mmCIF file of N, CA and C in Angstrom:
data_model
loop_
_atom_site.group_PDB
_atom_site.id
_atom_site.type_symbol
_atom_site.label_atom_id
_atom_site.label_comp_id
_atom_site.label_asym_id
_atom_site.label_seq_id
_atom_site.Cartn_x
_atom_site.Cartn_y
_atom_site.Cartn_z
ATOM 1 N N MET Y 1 124.477 -125.997 33.136
ATOM 2 C CA MET Y 1 124.804 -127.129 32.313
ATOM 3 C C MET Y 1 125.495 -126.619 31.057
ATOM 4 N N LYS Y 2 126.622 -127.211 30.728
ATOM 5 C CA LYS Y 2 127.364 -126.811 29.552
ATOM 6 C C LYS Y 2 127.172 -127.872 28.473
ATOM 7 N N LEU Y 3 126.812 -127.429 27.295
ATOM 8 C CA LEU Y 3 126.624 -128.329 26.166
ATOM 9 C C LEU Y 3 127.977 -128.676 25.585
ATOM 10 N N PHE Y 4 128.247 -129.943 25.394
ATOM 11 C CA PHE Y 4 129.500 -130.363 24.779
ATOM 12 C C PHE Y 4 129.277 -130.583 23.305
ATOM 13 N N LEU Y 5 130.092 -129.938 22.503
ATOM 14 C CA LEU Y 5 130.083 -130.152 21.063
ATOM 15 C C LEU Y 5 131.439 -130.708 20.670
ATOM 16 N N PRO Y 6 131.472 -131.692 19.782
ATOM 17 C CA PRO Y 6 132.763 -132.193 19.342
ATOM 18 C C PRO Y 6 133.528 -131.084 18.632
ATOM 19 N N PRO Y 7 134.856 -131.154 18.603
ATOM 20 C CA PRO Y 7 135.633 -130.115 17.944
ATOM 21 C C PRO Y 7 135.265 -130.022 16.464
ATOM 22 N N LEU Y 8 135.325 -128.826 15.968
ATOM 23 C CA LEU Y 8 135.102 -128.564 14.549
ATOM 24 C C LEU Y 8 136.449 -128.298 13.915
ATOM 25 N N SER Y 9 136.576 -128.591 12.653
ATOM 26 C CA SER Y 9 137.748 -128.102 11.942
ATOM 27 C C SER Y 9 137.252 -127.403 10.693
ATOM 28 N N PHE Y 10 137.885 -126.308 10.382
ATOM 29 C CA PHE Y 10 137.460 -125.453 9.295
ATOM 30 C C PHE Y 10 138.595 -125.211 8.316
ATOM 31 N N LEU Y 11 138.263 -125.056 7.093
ATOM 32 C CA LEU Y 11 139.121 -124.439 6.100
ATOM 33 C C LEU Y 11 138.190 -123.528 5.331
ATOM 34 N N ILE Y 12 138.533 -122.278 5.239
ATOM 35 C CA ILE Y 12 137.657 -121.366 4.519
ATOM 36 C C ILE Y 12 138.423 -120.661 3.417
ATOM 37 N N LEU Y 13 137.751 -120.444 2.339
ATOM 38 C CA LEU Y 13 138.298 -119.699 1.212
ATOM 39 C C LEU Y 13 137.300 -118.626 0.847
ATOM 40 N N ILE Y 14 137.779 -117.448 0.595
ATOM 41 C CA ILE Y 14 136.933 -116.399 0.059
ATOM 42 C C ILE Y 14 137.449 -116.117 -1.339
ATOM 43 N N LEU Y 15 136.568 -116.189 -2.299
ATOM 44 C CA LEU Y 15 136.947 -116.015 -3.687
ATOM 45 C C LEU Y 15 136.494 -114.652 -4.177
ATOM 46 N N PHE Y 16 137.436 -113.836 -4.636
ATOM 47 C CA PHE Y 16 137.103 -112.556 -5.238
ATOM 48 C C PHE Y 16 137.256 -112.744 -6.736
ATOM 49 N N LEU Y 17 136.272 -112.279 -7.502
ATOM 50 C CA LEU Y 17 136.287 -112.594 -8.917
ATOM 51 C C LEU Y 17 135.737 -111.444 -9.749
ATOM 52 N N ALA Y 18 136.407 -111.149 -10.816
ATOM 53 C CA ALA Y 18 135.859 -110.269 -11.853
ATOM 54 C C ALA Y 18 135.693 -111.131 -13.091
ATOM 55 N N ASN Y 19 136.743 -111.778 -13.467
ATOM 56 C CA ASN Y 19 136.712 -112.805 -14.491
ATOM 57 C C ASN Y 19 137.820 -113.770 -14.134
ATOM 58 N N THR Y 20 137.873 -114.879 -14.789
ATOM 59 C CA THR Y 20 138.816 -115.911 -14.361
ATOM 60 C C THR Y 20 140.267 -115.449 -14.441
ATOM 61 N N ALA Y 21 140.578 -114.487 -15.310
ATOM 62 C CA ALA Y 21 141.950 -114.003 -15.417
ATOM 63 C C ALA Y 21 142.357 -113.186 -14.195
ATOM 64 N N LYS Y 22 141.404 -112.618 -13.483
ATOM 65 C CA LYS Y 22 141.722 -111.764 -12.343
ATOM 66 C C LYS Y 22 141.214 -112.339 -11.030
ATOM 67 N N ALA Y 23 140.887 -113.598 -10.988
ATOM 68 C CA ALA Y 23 140.372 -114.199 -9.759
ATOM 69 C C ALA Y 23 141.464 -114.257 -8.708
ATOM 70 N N GLN Y 24 141.066 -114.050 -7.467
ATOM 71 C CA GLN Y 24 141.969 -114.178 -6.341
ATOM 72 C C GLN Y 24 141.333 -115.097 -5.318
ATOM 73 N N VAL Y 25 142.145 -115.935 -4.709
ATOM 74 C CA VAL Y 25 141.667 -116.858 -3.686
ATOM 75 C C VAL Y 25 142.429 -116.553 -2.405
ATOM 76 N N PHE Y 26 141.693 -116.422 -1.305
ATOM 77 C CA PHE Y 26 142.291 -116.176 0.000
ATOM 78 C C PHE Y 26 141.920 -117.342 0.902
ATOM 79 N N THR Y 27 142.920 -117.958 1.514
ATOM 80 C CA THR Y 27 142.713 -119.136 2.348
ATOM 81 C C THR Y 27 142.798 -118.751 3.815
ATOM 82 N N GLY Y 28 141.844 -119.243 4.572
ATOM 83 C CA GLY Y 28 141.797 -118.923 5.995
ATOM 84 C C GLY Y 28 142.485 -119.968 6.837
ATOM 85 N N THR Y 29 142.456 -119.721 8.118
ATOM 86 C CA THR Y 29 143.070 -120.627 9.070
ATOM 87 C C THR Y 29 142.224 -121.885 9.185
ATOM 88 N N GLY Y 30 142.833 -122.949 9.551
ATOM 89 C CA GLY Y 30 142.121 -124.210 9.731
ATOM 90 C C GLY Y 30 142.461 -124.809 11.070
ATOM 91 N N GLY Y 31 142.010 -126.006 11.286
ATOM 92 C CA GLY Y 31 142.289 -126.695 12.531
ATOM 93 C C GLY Y 31 141.083 -126.732 13.440
ATOM 94 N N ALA Y 32 141.283 -127.335 14.574
ATOM 95 C CA ALA Y 32 140.193 -127.469 15.538
ATOM 96 C C ALA Y 32 139.802 -126.114 16.090
ATOM 97 N N ILE Y 33 138.531 -125.936 16.349
ATOM 98 C CA ILE Y 33 138.011 -124.714 16.945
ATOM 99 C C ILE Y 33 137.636 -125.042 18.378
ATOM 100 N N SER Y 34 138.222 -124.294 19.297
ATOM 101 C CA SER Y 34 137.970 -124.601 20.705
ATOM 102 C C SER Y 34 136.588 -124.107 21.122
ATOM 103 N N ASN Y 35 136.115 -124.646 22.204
ATOM 104 C CA ASN Y 35 134.839 -124.250 22.787
ATOM 105 C C ASN Y 35 135.104 -123.389 24.026
ATOM 106 N N ASP Y 36 136.231 -122.628 23.998
ATOM 107 C CA ASP Y 36 136.666 -121.902 25.184
ATOM 108 C C ASP Y 36 136.194 -120.456 25.248
ATOM 109 N N SER Y 37 135.845 -119.844 24.121
ATOM 110 C CA SER Y 37 135.489 -118.430 24.165
ATOM 111 C C SER Y 37 134.028 -118.271 24.548
ATOM 112 N N LEU Y 38 133.345 -117.355 23.925
ATOM 113 C CA LEU Y 38 131.934 -117.156 24.245
ATOM 114 C C LEU Y 38 131.154 -118.437 23.994
ATOM 115 N N PRO Y 39 130.119 -118.696 24.763
ATOM 116 C CA PRO Y 39 129.343 -119.920 24.549
ATOM 117 C C PRO Y 39 128.846 -120.006 23.108
ATOM 118 N N ASN Y 40 129.118 -121.118 22.491
ATOM 119 C CA ASN Y 40 128.658 -121.401 21.134
ATOM 120 C C ASN Y 40 129.134 -120.388 20.111
ATOM 121 N N PHE Y 41 130.279 -119.744 20.320
ATOM 122 C CA PHE Y 41 130.822 -118.804 19.345
ATOM 123 C C PHE Y 41 132.205 -119.270 18.927
ATOM 124 N N TYR Y 42 132.388 -119.444 17.646
ATOM 125 C CA TYR Y 42 133.663 -119.885 17.105
ATOM 126 C C TYR Y 42 134.013 -118.969 15.955
ATOM 127 N N SER Y 43 135.271 -118.721 15.745
ATOM 128 C CA SER Y 43 135.642 -117.825 14.668
ATOM 129 C C SER Y 43 136.916 -118.299 13.994
ATOM 130 N N GLN Y 44 136.912 -118.266 12.706
ATOM 131 C CA GLN Y 44 138.093 -118.497 11.891
ATOM 132 C C GLN Y 44 138.276 -117.256 11.037
ATOM 133 N N THR Y 45 139.492 -116.976 10.621
ATOM 134 C CA THR Y 45 139.756 -115.735 9.916
ATOM 135 C C THR Y 45 140.453 -115.966 8.583
ATOM 136 N N VAL Y 46 140.298 -114.974 7.699
ATOM 137 C CA VAL Y 46 141.007 -114.927 6.423
ATOM 138 C C VAL Y 46 141.570 -113.521 6.300
ATOM 139 N N ALA Y 47 142.880 -113.412 6.098
ATOM 140 C CA ALA Y 47 143.501 -112.109 5.888
ATOM 141 C C ALA Y 47 143.488 -111.808 4.394
ATOM 142 N N VAL Y 48 142.879 -110.696 4.020
ATOM 143 C CA VAL Y 48 142.777 -110.290 2.624
ATOM 144 C C VAL Y 48 143.631 -109.039 2.427
ATOM 145 N N THR Y 49 144.473 -109.066 1.388
ATOM 146 C CA THR Y 49 145.322 -107.919 1.077
ATOM 147 C C THR Y 49 145.357 -107.703 -0.426
ATOM 148 N N ASN Y 50 145.682 -106.494 -0.814
ATOM 149 C CA ASN Y 50 145.929 -106.131 -2.216
ATOM 150 C C ASN Y 50 144.783 -106.484 -3.156
ATOM 151 N N THR Y 51 143.573 -106.203 -2.771
ATOM 152 C CA THR Y 51 142.429 -106.439 -3.648
ATOM 153 C C THR Y 51 141.426 -105.305 -3.488
ATOM 154 N N SER Y 52 140.388 -105.317 -4.314
ATOM 155 C CA SER Y 52 139.360 -104.280 -4.231
ATOM 156 C C SER Y 52 138.001 -104.871 -4.578
ATOM 157 N N ILE Y 53 136.959 -104.188 -4.132
ATOM 158 C CA ILE Y 53 135.582 -104.543 -4.470
ATOM 159 C C ILE Y 53 134.958 -103.325 -5.129
ATOM 160 N N ASP Y 54 134.377 -103.525 -6.296
ATOM 161 C CA ASP Y 54 133.630 -102.454 -6.960
ATOM 162 C C ASP Y 54 132.547 -103.100 -7.818
ATOM 163 N N ASN Y 55 132.071 -102.421 -8.843
ATOM 164 C CA ASN Y 55 131.008 -102.979 -9.688
ATOM 165 C C ASN Y 55 131.456 -104.197 -10.487
ATOM 166 N N ASN Y 56 132.762 -104.366 -10.681
ATOM 167 C CA ASN Y 56 133.277 -105.484 -11.470
ATOM 168 C C ASN Y 56 133.902 -106.588 -10.635
ATOM 169 N N TYR Y 57 134.339 -106.262 -9.437
ATOM 170 C CA TYR Y 57 135.030 -107.227 -8.589
ATOM 171 C C TYR Y 57 134.254 -107.400 -7.292
ATOM 172 N N GLY Y 58 134.184 -108.601 -6.790
ATOM 173 C CA GLY Y 58 133.487 -108.816 -5.539
ATOM 174 C C GLY Y 58 133.628 -110.240 -5.060
ATOM 175 N N VAL Y 59 132.987 -110.543 -3.956
ATOM 176 C CA VAL Y 59 133.013 -111.899 -3.410
ATOM 177 C C VAL Y 59 132.143 -112.773 -4.299
ATOM 178 N N TYR Y 60 132.762 -113.756 -4.902
ATOM 179 C CA TYR Y 60 132.070 -114.695 -5.768
ATOM 180 C C TYR Y 60 131.532 -115.868 -4.955
ATOM 181 N N GLY Y 61 132.306 -116.310 -3.984
ATOM 182 C CA GLY Y 61 131.882 -117.454 -3.194
ATOM 183 C C GLY Y 61 132.755 -117.658 -1.978
ATOM 184 N N VAL Y 62 132.275 -118.496 -1.093
ATOM 185 C CA VAL Y 62 133.000 -118.871 0.112
ATOM 186 C C VAL Y 62 132.956 -120.388 0.196
ATOM 187 N N MET Y 63 134.138 -120.999 0.269
ATOM 188 C CA MET Y 63 134.186 -122.456 0.390
ATOM 189 C C MET Y 63 134.562 -122.818 1.813
ATOM 190 N N VAL Y 64 133.832 -123.759 2.390
ATOM 191 C CA VAL Y 64 134.145 -124.230 3.738
ATOM 192 C C VAL Y 64 134.301 -125.740 3.739
ATOM 193 N N ASN Y 65 135.177 -126.196 4.592
ATOM 194 C CA ASN Y 65 135.310 -127.602 4.931
ATOM 195 C C ASN Y 65 135.154 -127.674 6.439
ATOM 196 N N ILE Y 66 134.090 -128.289 6.878
ATOM 197 C CA ILE Y 66 133.804 -128.388 8.304
ATOM 198 C C ILE Y 66 133.534 -129.846 8.630
ATOM 199 N N SER Y 67 134.319 -130.392 9.552
ATOM 200 C CA SER Y 67 134.083 -131.744 10.045
ATOM 201 C C SER Y 67 133.340 -131.630 11.359
ATOM 202 N N HIS Y 68 132.080 -132.035 11.350
ATOM 203 C CA HIS Y 68 131.268 -131.913 12.557
ATOM 204 C C HIS Y 68 130.104 -132.891 12.485
ATOM 205 N N THR Y 69 129.819 -133.541 13.588
ATOM 206 C CA THR Y 69 128.629 -134.380 13.650
ATOM 207 C C THR Y 69 127.435 -133.503 13.976
ATOM 208 N N TYR Y 70 126.307 -133.815 13.434
ATOM 209 C CA TYR Y 70 125.056 -133.109 13.675
ATOM 210 C C TYR Y 70 125.144 -131.651 13.205
ATOM 211 N N ASP Y 71 125.100 -131.495 11.884
ATOM 212 C CA ASP Y 71 125.251 -130.176 11.261
ATOM 213 C C ASP Y 71 124.228 -129.145 11.720
ATOM 214 N N ALA Y 72 123.070 -129.570 12.203
ATOM 215 C CA ALA Y 72 122.064 -128.612 12.664
ATOM 216 C C ALA Y 72 122.551 -127.798 13.863
ATOM 217 N N ASP Y 73 123.666 -128.201 14.487
ATOM 218 C CA ASP Y 73 124.276 -127.418 15.553
ATOM 219 C C ASP Y 73 124.867 -126.110 15.035
ATOM 220 N N LEU Y 74 125.179 -126.056 13.748
ATOM 221 C CA LEU Y 74 126.005 -124.983 13.207
ATOM 222 C C LEU Y 74 125.208 -123.800 12.675
ATOM 223 N N ASN Y 75 125.698 -122.605 12.974
ATOM 224 C CA ASN Y 75 125.234 -121.352 12.395
ATOM 225 C C ASN Y 75 126.472 -120.724 11.772
ATOM 226 N N ILE Y 76 126.490 -120.620 10.452
ATOM 227 C CA ILE Y 76 127.686 -120.184 9.748
ATOM 228 C C ILE Y 76 127.422 -118.828 9.096
ATOM 229 N N PHE Y 77 128.246 -117.845 9.459
ATOM 230 C CA PHE Y 77 128.129 -116.486 8.933
ATOM 231 C C PHE Y 77 129.482 -116.023 8.416
ATOM 232 N N LEU Y 78 129.488 -115.194 7.372
ATOM 233 C CA LEU Y 78 130.677 -114.521 6.885
ATOM 234 C C LEU Y 78 130.593 -113.075 7.357
ATOM 235 N N ILE Y 79 131.658 -112.583 7.987
ATOM 236 C CA ILE Y 79 131.693 -111.205 8.484
ATOM 237 C C ILE Y 79 132.844 -110.484 7.790
ATOM 238 N N ALA Y 80 132.503 -109.432 7.046
ATOM 239 C CA ALA Y 80 133.488 -108.632 6.323
ATOM 240 C C ALA Y 80 134.255 -107.737 7.290
ATOM 241 N N PRO Y 81 135.386 -107.168 6.852
ATOM 242 C CA PRO Y 81 136.148 -106.267 7.724
ATOM 243 C C PRO Y 81 135.329 -105.080 8.247
ATOM 244 N N ASN Y 82 134.300 -104.639 7.504
ATOM 245 C CA ASN Y 82 133.473 -103.524 7.974
ATOM 246 C C ASN Y 82 132.286 -104.016 8.813
ATOM 247 N N ASN Y 83 132.316 -105.294 9.195
ATOM 248 C CA ASN Y 83 131.305 -105.961 10.029
ATOM 249 C C ASN Y 83 129.978 -106.240 9.326
ATOM 250 N N TYR Y 84 129.884 -106.029 8.013
ATOM 251 C CA TYR Y 84 128.702 -106.492 7.294
ATOM 252 C C TYR Y 84 128.697 -108.018 7.409
ATOM 253 N N THR Y 85 127.533 -108.580 7.675
ATOM 254 C CA THR Y 85 127.426 -110.006 7.966
ATOM 255 C C THR Y 85 126.485 -110.689 6.993
ATOM 256 N N VAL Y 86 126.928 -111.830 6.459
ATOM 257 C CA VAL Y 86 126.125 -112.629 5.536
ATOM 258 C C VAL Y 86 125.845 -113.977 6.183
ATOM 259 N N GLU Y 87 124.580 -114.340 6.275
ATOM 260 C CA GLU Y 87 124.197 -115.654 6.783
ATOM 261 C C GLU Y 87 124.433 -116.672 5.674
ATOM 262 N N LEU Y 88 125.338 -117.622 5.927
ATOM 263 C CA LEU Y 88 125.611 -118.666 4.936
ATOM 264 C C LEU Y 88 124.700 -119.870 5.168
ATOM 265 N N SER Y 89 124.666 -120.372 6.392
ATOM 266 C CA SER Y 89 123.852 -121.544 6.705
ATOM 267 C C SER Y 89 123.546 -121.550 8.194
ATOM 268 N N THR Y 90 122.273 -121.686 8.534
ATOM 269 C CA THR Y 90 121.871 -121.709 9.936
ATOM 270 C C THR Y 90 121.010 -122.935 10.208
ATOM 271 N N LYS Y 91 121.527 -123.808 11.065
ATOM 272 C CA LYS Y 91 120.791 -124.983 11.546
ATOM 273 C C LYS Y 91 120.292 -125.892 10.418
ATOM 274 N N ASN Y 92 121.110 -126.076 9.393
ATOM 275 C CA ASN Y 92 120.742 -126.954 8.278
ATOM 276 C C ASN Y 92 121.442 -128.304 8.408
ATOM 277 N N GLY Y 93 120.880 -129.318 7.817
ATOM 278 C CA GLY Y 93 121.521 -130.628 7.750
ATOM 279 C C GLY Y 93 121.088 -131.632 8.789
ATOM 280 N N GLY Y 94 120.265 -131.213 9.748
ATOM 281 C CA GLY Y 94 119.767 -132.161 10.745
ATOM 282 C C GLY Y 94 120.882 -132.917 11.431
ATOM 283 N N ALA Y 95 120.711 -134.224 11.545
ATOM 284 C CA ALA Y 95 121.689 -135.077 12.206
ATOM 285 C C ALA Y 95 122.826 -135.471 11.275
ATOM 286 N N GLY Y 96 122.813 -134.960 10.033
ATOM 287 C CA GLY Y 96 123.879 -135.271 9.079
ATOM 288 C C GLY Y 96 125.199 -134.644 9.489
ATOM 289 N N ASP Y 97 126.266 -135.101 8.858
ATOM 290 C CA ASP Y 97 127.620 -134.682 9.218
ATOM 291 C C ASP Y 97 128.311 -133.970 8.058
ATOM 292 N N ASN Y 98 128.998 -132.873 8.375
ATOM 293 C CA ASN Y 98 130.039 -132.263 7.560
ATOM 294 C C ASN Y 98 129.584 -131.366 6.413
ATOM 295 N N TYR Y 99 130.451 -130.412 6.148
ATOM 296 C CA TYR Y 99 130.439 -129.552 4.963
ATOM 297 C C TYR Y 99 131.777 -129.839 4.283
ATOM 298 N N SER Y 100 131.757 -130.539 3.161
ATOM 299 C CA SER Y 100 132.983 -130.960 2.484
ATOM 300 C C SER Y 100 133.089 -130.281 1.130
ATOM 301 N N ASN Y 101 134.062 -129.372 0.998
ATOM 302 C CA ASN Y 101 134.199 -128.571 -0.223
ATOM 303 C C ASN Y 101 132.859 -127.941 -0.582
ATOM 304 N N CYS Y 102 132.227 -127.370 0.412
ATOM 305 C CA CYS Y 102 130.930 -126.717 0.263
ATOM 306 C C CYS Y 102 131.168 -125.265 -0.145
ATOM 307 N N ILE Y 103 130.661 -124.885 -1.301
ATOM 308 C CA ILE Y 103 130.851 -123.531 -1.816
ATOM 309 C C ILE Y 103 129.531 -122.786 -1.745
ATOM 310 N N PHE Y 104 129.544 -121.665 -1.012
ATOM 311 C CA PHE Y 104 128.382 -120.789 -0.946
ATOM 312 C C PHE Y 104 128.552 -119.738 -2.037
ATOM 313 N N THR Y 105 127.626 -119.725 -3.002
ATOM 314 C CA THR Y 105 127.699 -118.804 -4.122
ATOM 315 C C THR Y 105 126.289 -118.495 -4.611
ATOM 316 N N ALA Y 106 126.121 -117.324 -5.203
ATOM 317 C CA ALA Y 106 124.827 -116.966 -5.784
ATOM 318 C C ALA Y 106 124.631 -117.632 -7.140
ATOM 319 N N ASN Y 107 125.691 -118.202 -7.690
ATOM 320 C CA ASN Y 107 125.648 -118.773 -9.037
ATOM 321 C C ASN Y 107 125.227 -120.236 -9.053
ATOM 322 N N THR Y 108 124.179 -120.548 -8.326
ATOM 323 C CA THR Y 108 123.583 -121.877 -8.334
ATOM 324 C C THR Y 108 122.109 -121.725 -7.962
ATOM 325 N N SER Y 109 121.331 -122.714 -8.286
ATOM 326 C CA SER Y 109 119.911 -122.658 -7.926
ATOM 327 C C SER Y 109 119.605 -123.496 -6.689
ATOM 328 N N VAL Y 110 120.572 -124.259 -6.199
ATOM 329 C CA VAL Y 110 120.360 -125.153 -5.063
ATOM 330 C C VAL Y 110 120.534 -124.379 -3.760
ATOM 331 N N LYS Y 111 119.466 -124.226 -3.003
ATOM 332 C CA LYS Y 111 119.520 -123.505 -1.734
ATOM 333 C C LYS Y 111 120.029 -124.429 -0.633
ATOM 334 N N ILE Y 112 120.908 -123.894 0.207
ATOM 335 C CA ILE Y 112 121.478 -124.695 1.290
ATOM 336 C C ILE Y 112 120.387 -125.215 2.221
ATOM 337 N N ASN Y 113 119.332 -124.425 2.450
ATOM 338 C CA ASN Y 113 118.303 -124.863 3.388
ATOM 339 C C ASN Y 113 117.321 -125.868 2.792
ATOM 340 N N SER Y 114 117.488 -126.211 1.511
ATOM 341 C CA SER Y 114 116.663 -127.274 0.927
ATOM 342 C C SER Y 114 117.499 -128.501 0.588
ATOM 343 N N ALA Y 115 118.784 -128.457 0.920
ATOM 344 C CA ALA Y 115 119.683 -129.585 0.648
ATOM 345 C C ALA Y 115 119.856 -130.405 1.931
ATOM 346 N N SER Y 116 120.560 -131.512 1.808
ATOM 347 C CA SER Y 116 120.800 -132.340 2.988
ATOM 348 C C SER Y 116 122.284 -132.664 3.110
ATOM 349 N N ALA Y 117 122.691 -132.923 4.340
ATOM 350 C CA ALA Y 117 124.086 -133.235 4.642
ATOM 351 C C ALA Y 117 124.417 -134.653 4.189
ATOM 352 N N PRO Y 118 125.649 -134.916 3.861
ATOM 353 C CA PRO Y 118 126.779 -133.997 3.905
ATOM 354 C C PRO Y 118 126.692 -132.998 2.748
ATOM 355 N N PHE Y 119 127.067 -131.736 3.036
ATOM 356 C CA PHE Y 119 126.997 -130.676 2.036
ATOM 357 C C PHE Y 119 128.284 -130.657 1.224
ATOM 358 N N THR Y 120 128.175 -131.030 -0.035
ATOM 359 C CA THR Y 120 129.309 -131.030 -0.960
ATOM 360 C C THR Y 120 128.836 -130.410 -2.264
ATOM 361 N N GLY Y 121 129.622 -129.478 -2.794
ATOM 362 C CA GLY Y 121 129.258 -128.805 -4.035
ATOM 363 C C GLY Y 121 128.859 -127.370 -3.781
ATOM 364 N N SER Y 122 128.100 -126.787 -4.704
ATOM 365 C CA SER Y 122 127.723 -125.372 -4.636
ATOM 366 C C SER Y 122 126.295 -125.194 -4.145
ATOM 367 N N PHE Y 123 126.126 -124.226 -3.245
ATOM 368 C CA PHE Y 123 124.821 -123.946 -2.661
ATOM 369 C C PHE Y 123 124.614 -122.443 -2.547
ATOM 370 N N LYS Y 124 123.377 -122.020 -2.722
ATOM 371 C CA LYS Y 124 123.007 -120.628 -2.494
ATOM 372 C C LYS Y 124 122.913 -120.432 -0.986
ATOM 373 N N PRO Y 125 123.650 -119.428 -0.451
ATOM 374 C CA PRO Y 125 123.578 -119.199 0.992
ATOM 375 C C PRO Y 125 122.214 -118.655 1.401
ATOM 376 N N GLU Y 126 121.927 -118.677 2.689
ATOM 377 C CA GLU Y 126 120.651 -118.147 3.173
ATOM 378 C C GLU Y 126 120.592 -116.630 3.038
ATOM 379 N N GLY Y 127 121.714 -115.957 3.200
ATOM 380 C CA GLY Y 127 121.795 -114.507 2.998
ATOM 381 C C GLY Y 127 122.408 -114.223 1.641
ATOM 382 N N SER Y 128 122.527 -112.952 1.305
ATOM 383 C CA SER Y 128 123.080 -112.545 0.018
ATOM 384 C C SER Y 128 124.536 -112.113 0.141
ATOM 385 N N LEU Y 129 125.411 -112.715 -0.666
ATOM 386 C CA LEU Y 129 126.805 -112.289 -0.698
ATOM 387 C C LEU Y 129 126.928 -110.869 -1.244
ATOM 388 N N GLY Y 130 125.902 -110.408 -1.961
ATOM 389 C CA GLY Y 130 125.917 -109.068 -2.519
ATOM 390 C C GLY Y 130 126.049 -107.980 -1.469
ATOM 391 N N ILE Y 131 125.662 -108.261 -0.233
ATOM 392 C CA ILE Y 131 125.737 -107.240 0.819
ATOM 393 C C ILE Y 131 127.178 -106.807 1.073
ATOM 394 N N VAL Y 132 128.152 -107.681 0.822
ATOM 395 C CA VAL Y 132 129.554 -107.309 1.030
ATOM 396 C C VAL Y 132 130.192 -106.760 -0.238
ATOM 397 N N ASN Y 133 129.503 -106.851 -1.363
ATOM 398 C CA ASN Y 133 130.004 -106.300 -2.622
ATOM 399 C C ASN Y 133 129.471 -104.878 -2.770
ATOM 400 N N ASN Y 134 129.885 -104.021 -1.854
ATOM 401 C CA ASN Y 134 129.301 -102.692 -1.732
ATOM 402 C C ASN Y 134 130.307 -101.565 -1.919
ATOM 403 N N GLY Y 135 131.448 -101.853 -2.533
ATOM 404 C CA GLY Y 135 132.469 -100.837 -2.733
ATOM 405 C C GLY Y 135 133.361 -100.624 -1.531
ATOM 406 N N GLN Y 136 133.165 -101.432 -0.475
ATOM 407 C CA GLN Y 136 133.995 -101.304 0.723
ATOM 408 C C GLN Y 136 135.443 -101.675 0.426
ATOM 409 N N ASN Y 137 136.323 -101.297 1.314
ATOM 410 C CA ASN Y 137 137.700 -101.760 1.255
ATOM 411 C C ASN Y 137 137.710 -103.185 1.796
ATOM 412 N N PRO Y 138 137.975 -104.183 0.957
ATOM 413 C CA PRO Y 138 137.915 -105.566 1.416
ATOM 414 C C PRO Y 138 139.173 -106.029 2.138
ATOM 415 N N ASN Y 139 140.197 -105.217 2.125
ATOM 416 C CA ASN Y 139 141.451 -105.603 2.764
ATOM 417 C C ASN Y 139 141.288 -105.551 4.279
ATOM 418 N N GLY Y 140 141.711 -106.611 4.908
ATOM 419 C CA GLY Y 140 141.574 -106.718 6.359
ATOM 420 C C GLY Y 140 141.201 -108.138 6.717
ATOM 421 N N THR Y 141 140.647 -108.309 7.893
ATOM 422 C CA THR Y 141 140.316 -109.644 8.403
ATOM 423 C C THR Y 141 138.845 -109.962 8.178
ATOM 424 N N TRP Y 142 138.616 -111.035 7.455
ATOM 425 C CA TRP Y 142 137.269 -111.578 7.262
ATOM 426 C C TRP Y 142 137.117 -112.704 8.274
ATOM 427 N N LYS Y 143 135.915 -112.887 8.799
ATOM 428 C CA LYS Y 143 135.685 -113.907 9.820
ATOM 429 C C LYS Y 143 134.566 -114.839 9.370
ATOM 430 N N LEU Y 144 134.661 -116.067 9.829
ATOM 431 C CA LEU Y 144 133.611 -117.054 9.611
ATOM 432 C C LEU Y 144 133.142 -117.513 10.963
#
């Protein structure tokens, strides 16, 4: 038996920040995500170039726009080019719909797993974005 999920559409942004004068925004691919690859596996990408991560610069946040009914279907992870993985949101939102301009950042007190759908605004992800702020070379393909 194959589970049918309605198509998802994504827009992802990864924000690298040291201070507002040096902030960089990288926009990922959008559009419908097919259900053709591995069962229940979907991936969108962001190409990052000409930036660095160190003690002053790092991933500040990830913004997603996801149109989907029944948000509890979704497991959302950020995967860095070195395959370090951050859990953003797993099975949250129950029967609610959508992540609209949802920003995952450590700079808020509102946890995604204690909020309700539709998710709009800033939320603390389930995992730590700090895991990717490890001095790695951030240039390459980031995946959601």
